[in-house]
Each structure stands twice: as C-alpha cells, then as structure tokens.
Amino acid sequence: MKFDTPATTNPIDRLKVVGKATSRIDGPLKITGAATYAYEHHEAAPNQAYGHIIGSAIAKGRIERIDLKDALRAPGVLGIVTHENSGPIGSKKTTVRTRVLAGPEVTHYHQAVALVVAESFEEARAAAALVRISYARADGRFDLAEAKDGAPLATPYRGPPETRIGDFEGAFAAAPVQLDESYSTPDQTHAMMEPHATIAVWDGDRLTCWTSLQLIANGVEDMALTLGISKENIRMVSSFIGGGFGGKAFILSDNVLAALGARLVGRPVKVAMQRALMFNNTTHRSATIQRIRIGAGSDGRITALGHEGWCYNVPDGLPESAPQPTKSMYAGANRLTRSRMALLDLPESGQLRAPCETPGMMALECAMDEMAEKVGLDPVEFRILNDAKSSPEHPGRPFSRRQLVECLRTGAERFGWDRRDPRPGARREGRWLVGMGVAGAIRGSIVFPAGARVRLDRHGIVTVETDMTDLGTGTYTIVAQTAAEMMGTSLNKVVVRLGDSRFPVGPGAAGQAGAASTTAAVYAACVKLRETVAQRLGFNNDEVDFAGGRVRLGNKSIALGKAAADGDIVAEDRMEYGDLAKRYDMQTFGANFTEIGVDCLTGEIRVRRMLMVCAAGRIINPKAARSQIIGGMTMGVGAALMEHMVTDTRFGYFVNHDLAGYEVPVHADIPHQEVIFLEEVDPMATPLKMKGVGELGITGTAPSIANAVYNAIGVRVRDYPITLDKYLDRLPALT
Ligand code: MOS
C-alpha cells in the first residue's frame, strides 16, 4: 500500500481500542520475569559457553603481541578469539564505522581485543586476566575544543551541512538587539539497564543470534557484511529489550564476538558486555560546542537567526548536528545553520535519545530565554511572537500540524506561569531560591517504509508479525490496538510477535519513527486481511462492517473466525510513502515548564515540578505515551544536571566508565511530573493520523531547567551539565 495522499476516514477513526489508555499486553510477562531477554534464552540453545570481552588498554596504536599461553591453560577455557584467528572482519559498509574487533590497529580505548570463551562466566573472567597484550601506543587527538577550528562541514542525516536564507550576517549586524553566545553539551552514554548481550549459535553455516537490538534487518545485513556470509544464513531474534536509547541501533562487539566465539569453540556462546566496557567500547553521543546568534528588532521580532554546531566522530560517522531543530522552530527572515565535525580518536559517536534535537535545543532554548530578557518580553510571549507559521527554511512549505503556540499557552495556564517573578533571584522560600523556566520542544516526525503480516485463525485470533522491536516503549500494545481496531475485535483476541528476522521487515525502533511506521504497516496488512475475510464470507467488501468480533452486512452477521474455518488466512503488506514528507514539514511539538529550587546555602538544585504539553498527532495509547514523555523528561533532568562522560584528553578515554561515576536521575531526583497531550490528528502523517512521541519528551526539558536555574539565582550556565562547580561562586549573597 502506498500512503501518498492525506488520510481520510478509515476504521481506525472509530476509536474503540485505539486512543484508549491501555496497560501493556506484555506487562504480566515482564513483572513475572517470564519475558525472555537476550541473555535468557537458555532452552533455545543448550550447552552454552560464556564469553568475556577484553578491551584495549590504549586508545590508538597497534597490538604488538598477544600471549594466550597461560590463559588457554586456565580451567574451563575453550578458546580465545583475537584478530589472529578471527578471519577477515569488515566494517566499511556497515552502519558501525569502527571495527568491532581491534587488531593489529587499535582505533579507540576499550575496543575489543579478545573474547575469552569458557565453561562458566567466572572461568572466562579469570582467564581474561591471564591474557598478556603488548601495545605500541601512538598519539591521538582527543579534544573537541582543540580540534574545533578547522573542522570540516559534515552532512547530517537530515538536510545539508549548511543552510542559508536571506542575508544572515547583514541582518544580524543591523539588528538593534543582538545575542551572540556559545554553549556546550557533554559526551553522554546511553546507560540503559540491560547491557548489550547476545547468544550466538551455529548450525552448519547458519547463524542464529538472540540479541538485544533495535534494528533487526540492519543487524542481519551488518553481520553478513562483517563476517562475509550470506544474509539468508542469519537469523536474529530480539523479543524483549531492556532499554536501548539508540545504543542498540546497530550490532556491536557482543554480537560479532559471540558469533566468532561460537564458531571457534563449536558451541553456543553467550556474551553480556561487562558494564565497565559499555562506556568506551560502544557508541555514545558526541559532545557539542555551539554558537548561537540572534538579532531582533526592538519590538522583539527575530530578524536574524544563526546556529552553528561543532561535534566530533570517526571518519564516515554522522555528525551530532545540533542546529537541526533551529531549521523548524522559530521565524526570522535571515538565517544560517552550519554543522561541522572534527575527527577524533575517541570511540564512535552514534545516536542517543533524540540525536541533534536534544543538544541543539539545550542551546537554542537557552538563547531564546536570554533574548527574551534582552528585548524585555516574557519568555513565553517572546516564543509565541516568533512562532514560525510555515517551514522557515522552505518558503511555501507548511507544517503538517504545528501547535507550539497552543502548547505554550496551555502550559503557562496549567503551570501557573503568572506566578513567576521575572526578576532573577527574587523568590525565596526559606532556604530555597525558587525559579521557573520554560522551553519549547521539537522532534522530527519521520516514517519509514515497513511491512507486517497478519493471520486469522478459526477461533478469531489475529496474530501480527513484524521484525519491529519493543525497547520497553509499548510497541506490543499499540500493534495489538491497531490490529484489534482494524479487525473489529478485542485486544485479547490479538497476539503480537516482534523482533525476529523471520518476520516481515519493519522500521526498527529508532528516530521516534517506530510507532507510526509499524502501526501503518499493520494497517496495510489488515486492509488486505479484511478484503479476504469479506470475500470468504461472501460479502461485498465496500460496505461490510467489522465490529464486536463479527463481520456484518445488513442483517447478516458472521463470527470473524468463520472466515478461517477451512484454514488460517494470512495477509502481508508493506506501507510505502509518497512525497507528503517533502510537501509538509512534519514535526512533533511541545512545551516544558519546570520549577526548581536552589539551596541558598549549599547551592544544591532540586527539581520541584515539571509539566510538559505535547502536540504529536493522534495518541494511540495515552498511558504508554505518557510513560514515554515522563521518561524523556527524566532524561532531560539528567542532561541538565548530571550526565557527563569526562574525557581524559591525554590518553583518550572516558574516565567515569561505570554507573557510580556516570550519574543519571533516580526516583529521589524526580518530583511531580504532569503530561498533557493536546487534541491533534495529523492526516499527513499516516493512515492512523499519528506521530511518534518516543523522543519528544527529552528535547525541551533540559533547557527549561537551565532557564529555571537562571530565574532562581541569576546565573546563566551555558556549559552543561549545570553542576555546582559552575555557579557556586556566583550564588546570590544571603540577606
Ligand atoms: Mo533513537 S536515539 O533515534 O534510537
């Protein structure tokens, strides 16, 4: 099926199952421990051996010698994979640009050098300590601030590296009110609960991997390219995932080394990456340095808007392109965005929790707050005044739906914004200096072509299959809701099977695109199934009604399962897209409001209240969508106040490589959170008129906190995270 004209009325619009707050259908499996994660497929492959990864002790250079003698004699050891026995390993054409196994060259710290395989985990770990590796260390480049000048332009995954509209420099120079500031965001790690993990099994030349992976079809393809084997001989299964946040988009060393280890020892091998390796062995979000220039008239209208971003990566890697959201957020006739990427010898940077928008909004929304103060307008009013009526960079291209102003107004009203004192440091409650901050939020709404298969049996059970995965976000449930609505049956008559490369290729879970793309594929497959069912039952399809588990026309009503009396009916289809995404700027929008307190004696920041108002198309499952948003808001607290991988710029590695040193918010850090979804249907997006909300919640939270901190203490910290050392000496004097 092709979606190339705006959606019209269809069976989804009945909203009997879709749009209702629904508990997860996989919830009971999870809370009883019955959901099998990658490392837990014990029965699937008996006699599993354990792999332990050894990471490189240098960031750049060569392995001179690997001495395995003692390790191979250690108890329980079955074999050790190194570059000397691995056979050729490809990387150039795969989605991961760095080799997942070093040797003889080493290109980043903790790059895998060996996998020790033994009868037990403990034996593998003990033997790993006996592997002696000598390196020749080379000098590398590890400092973004130093490499920034001279960094070349880099093309992000959306749009060109530089965009210009009008005369930015001229308009900025002529503007009566100007802002020219630099901001920086740190390296961040995904810090998901479940580590990267894989069980690999060979059956002749056929490989099966039970793994923790967001994009199954990509994983199969990358494994084929990496090992030089045929795609048809690879099966990947990822039924449940304990968080990914972009870090499990592509196969990494656990996956490839488990496969190599299993081939070496002739047994199934399981590998869970040690937590201490997760920070330097895998991907992360690149730090950014950003310069924002805004010029405005004395009436507060923006006339010039410039956003430049610097990041770093490995050769052929994608940039963390911070200027991305500025292309769609605010009006202004003269514009410039520019994205540059330095090449450093640090680990590869990949996608993490709303790539581009998150660091970009941390700077842009802070700059907007500063500019509001300069022009003497309330920060909410300043944003509303400069709302973009159509795509600022594409004259004549409308937004499919844009309710940023409505989000801001609703939020201001619900949060009690009128109680905010615009004077910094003016509100004191006992030992707390209290501040309120606002920020806009945006995340691109993309859809990927995707397929699904549906099967109806004689009991009226509908089974849906796609290789789309559920990161913990609620995919199982919205897929079931979609199929139930389309087939006019109830949720408990739908079975959903995800994350297996034997199923039709879905979109994968990434880019906030999974929900909209997958449900559109299920829609397409169900349209086909309805046609066949109607035919089998001898109905004229155009007028037939599917409801209450029955198929009706006039006064004739037959149970759905009757259509499959002589055998299951299977329908499969793929949703493809026309050019609507080129004719409309499709985004999800939101507004974040945050109240914080700063202890006037210790400087400690406590978040007190958070509200986010979202406009993101039709909400398929308000319960799961709310969970997505409060999860995003929680990550925003981390981004604003805590998360920071600290780089050792001499030796080239992230120093705090454990969850004690890399701080993320815990329950005690998170106060009352409120989420409001505005009424919205977006017929340009998909037949369900929906968009994703998986990442929207992350983008506006951190800057709303930064702006609240400024309102509380009058100190503007432009270097995230906002930690005590950056403002302690500037706390207001006690009176
Ligand atoms: Mo998401 S960070 O685009 O997997």
XYZ file of C-alpha atoms and ligand atoms in Angstrom:
739
model
C 0.000 0.000 0.000
C 1.190 3.491 -0.698
C 0.417 6.441 1.521
C 0.637 9.455 -0.774
C -2.492 11.484 -0.083
C -3.780 12.791 3.269
C -5.592 10.148 5.288
C -9.382 10.089 5.031
C -11.886 8.421 7.349
C -10.998 4.775 7.954
C -11.734 2.022 10.507
C -9.149 3.421 12.959
C -11.311 6.527 13.436
C -13.903 4.516 15.322
C -11.507 4.637 18.282
C -12.933 1.663 20.120
C -9.479 0.350 21.102
C -7.114 2.916 19.627
C -6.848 6.090 21.698
C -7.784 4.335 24.941
C -5.346 4.234 27.842
C -4.237 0.605 27.742
C -1.974 -1.352 30.077
C 0.817 -3.184 28.326
C -0.168 -6.561 26.989
C 3.359 -7.765 27.775
C 3.199 -6.325 31.308
C 2.389 -9.618 33.087
C 5.284 -11.361 31.290
C 7.650 -8.676 32.463
C 6.610 -8.394 36.072
C 6.670 -12.181 36.486
C 10.104 -12.451 34.904
C 8.748 -14.584 32.070
C 9.745 -12.206 29.270
C 12.939 -13.622 27.760
C 15.687 -11.073 27.216
C 18.718 -11.758 25.016
C 20.829 -13.436 27.697
C 17.971 -15.619 28.940
C 17.277 -17.934 26.012
C 18.569 -20.939 27.937
C 16.374 -23.566 26.292
C 16.823 -22.272 22.767
C 20.432 -23.416 22.622
C 21.664 -25.942 25.190
C 25.263 -26.271 26.349
C 26.074 -22.581 26.230
C 29.613 -21.386 26.911
C 30.426 -17.932 28.280
C 32.390 -15.165 26.608
C 34.287 -12.375 28.343
C 35.430 -9.376 26.306
C 38.884 -7.842 26.773
C 39.013 -4.159 25.862
C 42.068 -2.330 24.563
C 44.197 -0.571 27.154
C 45.220 2.113 24.654
C 43.171 4.483 22.519
C 45.359 4.496 19.435
C 48.255 2.445 18.172
C 48.972 -1.207 17.467
C 48.771 -4.529 19.219
C 52.335 -5.851 19.126
C 51.831 -9.218 20.733
C 49.039 -11.224 22.317
C 50.258 -14.009 24.604
C 47.472 -16.524 25.213
C 49.603 -19.354 26.622
C 48.593 -19.112 30.285
C 45.013 -18.154 29.556
C 44.450 -21.139 27.284
C 45.676 -23.463 30.059
C 43.357 -21.935 32.650
C 40.474 -24.055 33.987
C 37.404 -24.247 31.800
C 38.811 -22.268 28.887
C 37.547 -23.436 25.497
C 39.131 -20.911 23.155
C 40.054 -17.256 22.689
C 39.045 -15.100 19.737
C 41.572 -12.487 18.592
C 42.288 -10.781 15.290
C 44.854 -13.508 14.662
C 42.233 -16.257 14.401
C 39.038 -14.349 13.616
C 39.330 -14.367 9.844
C 38.556 -11.156 7.921
C 36.204 -8.696 9.573
C 34.551 -5.990 7.516
C 33.420 -2.613 8.770
C 33.449 -0.087 5.914
C 29.998 -0.784 4.522
C 28.302 -1.487 7.833
C 26.368 1.015 9.906
C 29.111 0.881 12.540
C 32.246 2.543 11.186
C 34.785 1.235 13.658
C 35.891 -2.365 13.669
C 34.251 -4.314 16.479
C 37.456 -6.298 16.967
C 40.806 -4.469 17.084
C 43.997 -5.736 15.569
C 46.626 -5.110 14.752
C 45.456 -1.458 14.666
C 43.632 -0.075 17.681
C 41.351 2.873 16.961
C 39.767 3.564 20.339
C 40.080 2.768 24.020
C 38.320 -0.425 25.153
C 37.913 -1.546 21.542
C 37.549 -5.322 21.835
C 40.890 -7.100 21.533
C 39.824 -10.612 22.512
C 36.919 -12.756 23.630
C 37.788 -15.463 26.146
C 35.325 -18.379 25.966
C 34.997 -20.769 28.899
C 32.601 -23.193 30.553
C 31.483 -20.583 33.061
C 31.432 -16.817 33.292
C 33.824 -16.866 36.246
C 36.338 -19.046 34.399
C 36.190 -16.787 31.346
C 36.754 -13.729 33.506
C 39.610 -15.306 35.445
C 41.330 -16.440 32.244
C 40.938 -12.969 30.704
C 43.253 -11.684 33.446
C 45.940 -14.089 32.187
C 45.932 -12.774 28.606
C 49.040 -10.639 28.132
C 48.879 -7.970 25.462
C 51.647 -5.566 24.493
C 50.812 -2.402 22.648
C 52.686 0.274 20.747
C 50.864 3.412 21.752
C 50.540 6.280 19.269
C 49.500 9.868 19.915
C 45.935 10.738 19.125
C 43.538 13.657 19.035
C 41.030 13.586 21.860
C 39.956 17.179 22.500
C 36.991 18.713 20.690
C 37.735 22.265 21.869
C 41.206 21.957 20.366
C 40.116 20.268 17.123
C 37.114 22.526 16.589
C 38.854 25.140 14.461
C 39.352 23.712 11.025
C 36.711 21.004 11.480
C 35.121 20.390 8.071
C 31.423 20.710 7.235
C 29.548 17.458 7.832
C 26.244 16.309 6.345
C 23.708 15.205 8.956
C 21.098 12.533 8.273
C 18.512 15.244 7.667
C 19.456 18.030 5.274
C 22.675 19.689 4.079
C 25.588 20.714 6.345
C 24.951 24.415 5.809
C 21.717 26.272 5.130
C 21.334 29.968 4.348
C 18.215 32.061 3.861
C 18.420 35.803 3.108
C 21.430 37.743 4.392
C 22.147 36.494 7.885
C 25.343 38.448 8.541
C 23.895 41.734 7.277
C 20.650 41.378 9.194
C 22.445 40.379 12.388
C 24.826 43.331 12.186
C 21.909 45.710 11.654
C 19.708 44.307 14.433
C 19.107 46.701 17.346
C 19.069 43.798 19.819
C 21.724 41.101 19.490
C 22.760 37.916 21.211
C 25.976 36.083 20.386
C 26.712 33.259 22.817
C 28.429 29.895 22.955
C 27.027 26.796 24.609
C 28.406 23.335 25.136
C 26.937 19.924 25.826
C 28.961 16.960 27.090
C 29.589 13.435 25.866
C 26.732 11.232 27.029
C 26.308 7.483 27.279
C 23.051 5.573 26.874
C 23.208 3.943 30.324
C 20.405 1.514 29.564
C 19.683 -1.084 32.229
C 20.240 -4.198 30.123
C 23.770 -4.378 28.727
C 24.497 -5.338 25.143
C 24.076 -9.114 25.121
C 23.980 -11.925 22.574
C 23.717 -15.709 22.443
C 25.130 -16.993 19.143
C 24.576 -20.478 17.746
C 25.863 -22.023 14.520
C 24.101 -24.848 12.775
C 26.473 -25.673 9.938
C 26.883 -22.345 8.181
C 23.658 -20.936 9.567
C 23.949 -18.443 12.401
C 21.253 -17.541 14.937
C 21.709 -14.661 17.370
C 19.409 -13.985 20.294
C 20.367 -10.439 20.946
C 19.330 -7.022 22.221
C 18.939 -4.955 19.100
C 16.687 -2.113 17.945
C 17.011 -2.662 14.176
C 16.809 -6.329 13.218
C 17.088 -6.143 9.415
C 20.084 -3.803 9.689
C 21.694 -6.187 12.147
C 21.349 -9.120 9.771
C 22.813 -7.093 6.942
C 25.704 -5.794 9.046
C 26.509 -9.253 10.360
C 26.583 -10.576 6.790
C 28.981 -7.791 5.741
C 31.098 -8.115 8.875
C 31.626 -11.883 8.647
C 31.368 -12.156 4.878
C 28.487 -14.635 4.999
C 25.132 -14.640 3.289
C 22.187 -12.741 4.800
C 19.929 -15.716 4.178
C 22.011 -17.751 6.615
C 21.498 -15.363 9.512
C 18.601 -15.173 11.926
C 18.382 -12.508 14.613
C 15.857 -12.509 17.419
C 15.213 -9.676 19.837
C 11.898 -10.269 21.566
C 12.430 -8.045 24.591
C 14.927 -5.270 25.152
C 15.868 -3.703 28.453
C 16.343 -0.202 27.067
C 18.467 0.950 24.180
C 18.136 4.735 23.714
C 19.861 4.489 20.325
C 22.792 2.475 21.656
C 21.356 -0.779 20.385
C 20.557 0.522 16.924
C 23.387 -1.498 15.393
C 25.282 -4.706 16.131
C 28.382 -4.214 18.248
C 31.188 -6.362 19.641
C 28.998 -8.601 21.853
C 27.116 -9.756 18.768
C 30.054 -10.268 16.419
C 32.323 -11.803 19.071
C 29.618 -14.203 20.248
C 29.299 -15.392 16.642
C 33.084 -15.721 16.240
C 33.430 -17.414 19.617
C 30.686 -19.912 18.848
C 32.359 -20.741 15.543
C 35.735 -21.148 17.224
C 34.635 -23.495 20.007
C 31.818 -25.247 18.146
C 29.252 -24.490 20.833
C 26.652 -21.818 21.541
C 28.332 -18.810 23.166
C 26.704 -16.109 25.234
C 28.215 -12.690 25.824
C 26.925 -9.889 28.016
C 29.154 -6.882 27.691
C 30.667 -6.019 31.052
C 29.269 -2.732 32.365
C 32.777 -1.293 32.644
C 33.200 -1.674 28.874
C 29.866 -0.132 27.939
C 31.104 3.454 28.017
C 34.164 3.200 25.770
C 33.515 0.020 23.765
C 30.129 1.071 22.346
C 28.790 4.269 20.836
C 27.791 7.440 22.656
C 26.575 10.976 21.955
C 29.340 13.351 20.881
C 29.898 16.457 22.915
C 28.928 19.637 21.096
C 30.073 23.236 21.053
C 27.510 25.653 19.668
C 27.359 29.295 18.725
C 24.014 30.997 18.508
C 23.428 34.465 17.155
C 20.009 36.072 17.291
C 19.172 39.529 16.036
C 15.805 41.153 16.773
C 14.017 44.449 16.323
C 13.141 46.451 19.396
C 9.628 45.024 19.037
C 11.091 41.595 19.784
C 10.687 40.158 16.304
C 13.620 38.000 15.231
C 15.266 39.224 12.028
C 18.410 37.068 12.062
C 18.860 33.573 13.456
C 22.152 31.711 13.255
C 23.074 28.378 14.805
C 26.446 26.706 14.295
C 27.402 23.384 15.808
C 30.658 21.505 16.250
C 30.908 17.853 17.189
C 33.306 15.002 16.506
C 33.258 11.447 15.237
C 35.261 8.791 13.442
C 35.709 9.026 9.643
C 32.411 8.426 7.770
C 30.470 8.814 11.025
C 27.390 11.033 11.194
C 27.546 14.388 12.969
C 25.577 15.160 16.122
C 24.105 18.101 14.266
C 22.876 20.499 16.926
C 21.495 23.171 14.543
C 18.826 20.731 13.287
C 15.870 21.985 15.410
C 16.614 25.609 14.537
C 15.581 24.803 10.966
C 11.958 24.448 12.119
C 11.464 26.190 15.468
C 11.206 29.961 15.031
C 10.553 32.577 12.377
C 13.151 35.051 11.119
C 13.805 36.089 7.529
C 17.600 35.817 7.571
C 19.061 32.527 8.689
C 22.159 30.413 8.906
C 22.771 26.893 10.189
C 26.094 25.124 9.921
C 27.262 21.744 11.106
C 30.938 20.855 11.479
C 32.549 17.649 12.637
C 36.104 17.117 13.809
C 37.776 13.724 13.535
C 38.977 12.474 16.912
C 40.421 9.185 18.108
C 37.691 8.671 20.682
C 35.053 5.903 20.367
C 32.458 6.245 17.626
C 29.612 8.650 18.249
C 26.151 7.351 17.367
C 22.524 8.177 18.025
C 21.343 8.754 21.566
C 17.931 9.944 22.856
C 16.757 12.373 20.161
C 20.020 12.926 18.346
C 20.548 16.514 17.121
C 17.393 17.954 18.685
C 18.455 17.271 22.275
C 21.808 19.110 22.330
C 20.522 21.667 19.818
C 17.544 22.630 21.956
C 19.717 22.771 25.069
C 21.420 25.738 23.407
C 18.649 27.290 21.292
C 16.026 27.371 24.050
C 18.532 28.830 26.465
C 19.436 31.514 23.910
C 15.729 32.264 23.378
C 15.377 32.804 27.121
C 18.341 35.169 27.127
C 16.991 37.020 24.115
C 13.546 37.407 25.697
C 15.190 39.186 28.591
C 17.170 41.438 26.225
C 14.035 42.552 24.352
C 12.082 42.842 27.593
C 9.437 40.237 26.840
C 8.128 37.334 28.873
C 9.851 34.156 27.574
C 6.502 32.553 26.682
C 5.328 35.654 24.831
C 8.678 36.039 23.036
C 8.387 32.494 21.693
C 4.774 32.996 20.630
C 5.657 36.261 18.883
C 8.312 34.453 16.861
C 6.353 31.314 16.096
C 7.030 30.068 12.559
C 3.864 29.991 10.509
C 5.414 27.767 7.850
C 8.729 25.982 7.439
C 11.285 28.779 7.919
C 13.826 27.258 5.566
C 11.389 26.178 2.863
C 9.230 29.084 1.726
C 5.762 27.854 0.908
C 6.101 24.547 2.739
C 3.530 24.344 5.534
C 3.799 22.330 8.704
C 1.504 19.295 8.594
C 0.333 20.286 12.085
C 2.011 22.760 14.395
C 0.597 23.603 17.803
C 3.655 25.037 19.516
C 1.740 28.192 20.499
C -1.124 26.132 21.922
C 1.381 24.035 23.892
C 2.962 27.172 25.344
C -0.370 28.808 26.221
C -1.883 25.669 27.746
C 1.285 25.007 29.710
C 1.560 28.561 31.026
C -2.031 28.398 32.221
C -1.796 24.958 33.828
C 1.588 25.581 35.437
C 0.672 28.941 36.932
C 3.304 30.784 34.912
C 1.825 34.112 36.014
C 3.215 33.388 39.493
C 6.772 33.587 38.103
C 8.748 36.624 39.151
C 10.773 37.714 36.108
C 13.492 39.193 38.326
C 16.223 36.563 38.885
C 16.811 35.564 42.483
C 13.665 37.320 43.677
C 11.653 34.377 45.006
C 12.798 32.868 48.261
C 11.061 30.172 50.288
C 13.002 29.514 53.462
C 16.414 28.247 52.409
C 15.293 27.729 48.814
C 15.650 30.183 45.969
C 12.872 29.218 43.591
C 12.865 29.646 39.830
C 10.592 28.778 36.932
C 11.710 28.057 33.382
C 10.080 27.359 30.053
C 11.343 25.856 26.811
C 9.854 24.746 23.546
C 10.293 21.135 22.408
C 10.529 19.626 18.954
C 11.370 16.288 17.408
C 11.103 15.368 13.757
C 8.217 13.131 12.783
C 9.524 10.630 10.292
C 8.096 7.408 8.930
C 9.980 4.522 7.368
C 8.559 2.040 4.869
C 7.637 -1.074 6.835
C 5.960 -4.430 6.459
C 3.744 -6.611 8.622
C 1.925 -9.922 8.381
C -1.421 -10.760 9.975
C -3.010 -14.168 10.345
C -6.585 -15.023 11.276
C -7.469 -18.443 12.661
C -10.813 -20.169 13.064
C -11.109 -19.030 16.678
C -10.972 -15.437 15.516
C -7.455 -14.944 16.884
C -5.447 -12.379 14.935
C -1.667 -12.824 15.039
C 0.581 -9.957 13.941
C 4.222 -10.449 12.984
C 6.898 -7.875 12.145
C 10.613 -7.632 12.907
C 9.958 -4.299 14.648
C 11.233 -4.394 18.225
C 9.890 -3.170 21.561
C 12.556 -1.353 23.539
C 10.265 -1.215 26.537
C 8.298 1.578 24.893
C 4.980 -0.209 24.362
C 5.171 -1.418 20.759
C 3.481 -4.757 21.520
C 0.453 -2.936 22.845
C -0.057 -0.347 20.109
C 0.374 -3.013 17.436
C -2.345 -5.063 19.158
C -4.583 -1.991 19.451
C -4.198 -1.265 15.736
C -4.995 -4.832 14.678
C -7.962 -5.052 17.073
C -9.416 -1.791 15.760
C -8.944 -2.755 12.125
C -10.432 -6.232 12.526
C -13.240 -5.087 14.824
C -12.217 -7.361 17.625
C -10.971 -7.021 21.175
C -7.413 -6.701 22.422
C -7.372 -10.167 23.996
C -8.022 -11.714 20.583
C -4.760 -10.338 19.205
C -1.339 -11.951 19.523
C 1.731 -9.856 18.675
C 5.093 -11.326 17.741
C 8.003 -8.934 17.261
C 11.740 -8.803 16.755
C 12.513 -11.849 14.615
C 14.216 -11.617 11.231
C 11.858 -14.327 10.004
C 9.033 -11.769 10.159
C 8.423 -9.035 7.574
C 10.885 -6.153 7.756
C 9.524 -3.332 9.900
C 11.008 0.109 10.532
C 13.061 -0.852 13.566
C 12.858 1.132 16.792
C 14.678 4.401 16.169
C 14.242 8.057 15.398
C 10.842 8.265 17.131
C 9.580 6.632 13.932
C 8.801 3.123 15.140
C 5.265 3.569 16.419
C 3.859 5.467 13.437
C 5.683 3.338 10.862
C 4.781 -0.002 12.432
C 1.119 0.727 13.003
C 0.860 1.953 9.395
C 2.283 -1.392 8.231
C -0.203 -3.270 10.414
C -2.968 -1.098 8.971
C -1.923 -2.045 5.426
C -1.797 -5.769 6.209
C -5.206 -5.574 7.940
C -6.795 -3.840 4.943
C -5.762 -6.890 2.906
C -6.974 -9.301 5.553
C -10.371 -7.572 5.696
C -10.733 -7.943 1.937
C -10.014 -11.671 2.042
C -12.268 -12.224 5.043
C -15.145 -10.400 3.358
C -14.644 -12.406 0.176
C -14.538 -15.714 2.003
C -17.756 -14.880 3.794
C -19.401 -13.838 0.552
C -19.735 -10.165 1.434
C -19.360 -7.061 -0.678
C -16.254 -5.556 0.940
C -17.144 -1.894 0.459
C -19.962 -1.860 2.946
C -19.096 -4.663 5.291
C -18.624 -3.799 8.947
C -16.120 -5.403 11.309
C -17.223 -4.990 14.922
C -17.558 -6.950 18.125
C -15.608 -9.903 16.717
C -18.159 -10.256 13.945
C -18.498 -9.310 10.305
C -21.799 -7.713 9.317
C -23.705 -6.607 6.272
C -27.347 -5.651 6.587
C -28.931 -8.213 8.896
C -26.338 -10.898 8.117
C -23.711 -11.273 10.869
C -20.967 -13.899 10.986
C -18.238 -14.534 13.557
C -14.840 -13.330 12.303
C -13.230 -16.752 12.833
C -15.740 -18.396 10.477
C -13.811 -16.934 7.546
C -10.867 -19.127 8.539
C -12.917 -22.280 9.080
C -11.003 -24.075 6.331
C -7.563 -22.860 7.387
C -5.740 -19.730 8.550
C -5.951 -16.643 6.381
C -2.649 -14.832 6.034
C -2.237 -11.304 4.687
C 1.004 -9.395 4.356
C 1.685 -5.905 3.106
C 4.208 -3.139 3.226
C 3.436 0.536 3.675
C 5.375 2.773 1.326
C 5.281 6.560 1.295
C 4.841 9.199 -1.380
C 6.103 12.761 -1.164
C 3.917 14.149 1.643
C 7.024 14.398 3.814
C 8.551 16.684 1.183
C 5.445 18.804 0.810
C 4.964 19.299 4.553
C 7.364 19.955 7.401
C 6.395 17.195 9.845
C 7.379 17.662 13.456
C 6.097 16.938 16.908
C 5.984 19.912 19.261
C 5.830 20.521 22.969
C 6.413 22.996 25.741
C 8.188 22.258 29.006
C 7.629 24.125 32.250
C 9.861 23.423 35.222
C 10.140 24.793 38.735
C 13.332 24.255 40.649
C 14.731 25.246 44.000
C 18.354 26.117 44.711
C 19.512 25.719 48.283
C 20.860 29.163 49.107
C 23.495 27.708 51.462
C 24.773 24.660 49.586
C 23.766 25.546 46.035
C 22.067 22.175 45.564
C 19.465 22.174 42.775
C 16.223 20.271 43.337
C 13.607 19.951 40.611
C 10.209 20.649 42.212
C 7.546 20.475 39.483
C 7.573 19.529 35.827
C 4.913 19.883 33.165
C 5.064 19.058 29.511
C 2.352 19.816 26.984
C 2.664 17.838 23.738
C 1.098 18.082 20.310
C 2.079 14.938 18.482
C -0.806 13.733 16.342
C -3.315 11.134 17.488
C -2.212 9.374 20.636
C -2.728 5.637 20.196
C -2.183 4.663 23.833
C -2.302 7.635 26.227
C -0.942 5.505 29.067
C 2.179 4.335 27.238
C 2.620 7.738 25.586
C 2.621 9.425 28.978
C 5.258 6.947 30.129
C 7.355 7.847 27.106
C 7.113 11.535 27.900
C 7.862 11.265 31.618
C 10.795 9.021 30.704
C 12.033 11.703 28.345
C 11.564 14.399 30.980
C 13.583 12.288 33.404
C 16.387 12.013 30.860
C 16.158 15.791 30.463
C 16.890 16.183 34.172
C 19.962 14.017 33.647
C 21.054 16.078 30.668
C 20.589 19.355 32.521
C 22.129 18.493 35.859
C 24.106 15.249 35.869
C 25.143 13.297 32.812
C 28.706 13.830 31.661
C 31.281 11.384 30.370
C 34.538 13.052 31.252
C 37.277 12.694 28.639
C 40.874 12.135 29.568
C 42.303 14.248 26.771
C 45.847 12.915 27.312
C 45.123 9.208 26.933
C 41.829 9.393 25.084
C 39.143 7.678 27.067
C 36.000 8.336 29.078
C 37.120 8.249 32.672
C 33.863 7.648 34.537
C 33.045 4.333 32.928
C 30.603 2.883 35.426
C 27.180 3.771 36.815
C 28.688 5.074 40.032
C 30.668 7.745 38.210
C 28.163 8.425 35.429
C 25.205 9.868 37.215
C 21.621 9.552 35.961
C 18.450 10.633 37.771
C 16.900 8.255 40.286
C 13.424 8.374 41.816
C 14.539 10.750 44.544
C 15.591 13.286 41.902
C 12.229 13.367 40.149
C 9.303 15.313 41.584
C 5.725 15.612 40.378
C 5.542 15.217 36.599
C 2.500 16.147 34.576
C 1.888 15.457 30.894
C -0.855 16.903 28.693
C -1.495 15.778 25.131
C -3.347 18.352 23.064
C -6.093 17.091 20.777
C -4.463 16.534 17.435
C -4.900 14.350 14.389
C -2.406 14.652 11.561
C -3.774 13.218 8.310
C -0.462 13.929 6.534
C 1.482 11.556 8.771
C -0.001 8.049 8.357
C -3.466 6.460 7.971
C -3.643 6.442 11.775
C -3.038 10.234 11.718
C -0.440 9.760 14.413
C 3.201 10.618 15.035
C 5.725 9.190 17.452
C 6.326 10.530 20.955
C 9.319 8.385 21.879
C 11.848 11.182 21.938
C 9.883 14.438 22.041
C 9.892 14.441 25.842
C 13.658 14.737 26.010
C 14.240 17.823 23.913
C 12.776 20.714 25.916
C 13.305 19.572 29.471
C 16.995 20.354 29.962
C 16.811 23.962 28.714
C 13.660 24.590 30.779
C 15.722 23.581 33.825
C 18.644 25.802 32.787
C 16.222 28.694 32.407
C 14.682 27.952 35.805
C 18.142 27.955 37.390
C 18.763 31.391 35.910
C 15.420 32.605 37.215
C 16.257 31.230 40.665
C 19.791 32.559 41.119
C 20.517 34.909 38.232
C 23.446 32.805 36.982
C 23.477 31.674 33.381
C 25.363 28.392 32.968
C 25.899 27.707 29.266
C 28.095 24.676 29.761
C 26.028 21.558 30.507
C 25.571 19.794 32.852
C 24.798 22.527 35.369
C 26.886 21.283 38.251
C 27.778 23.075 41.455
C 31.325 23.986 40.409
C 29.957 26.165 37.607
C 27.888 28.545 39.764
C 28.803 28.106 43.431
C 30.959 31.247 43.490
C 28.127 33.252 41.947
C 25.265 32.306 44.275
C 23.377 35.402 45.416
C 24.585 36.808 48.722
C 22.367 35.885 51.660
C 20.254 38.693 53.003
Mo 16.812 6.878 18.654
S 18.323 7.694 19.740
O 16.911 7.797 17.169
O 17.321 5.210 18.559
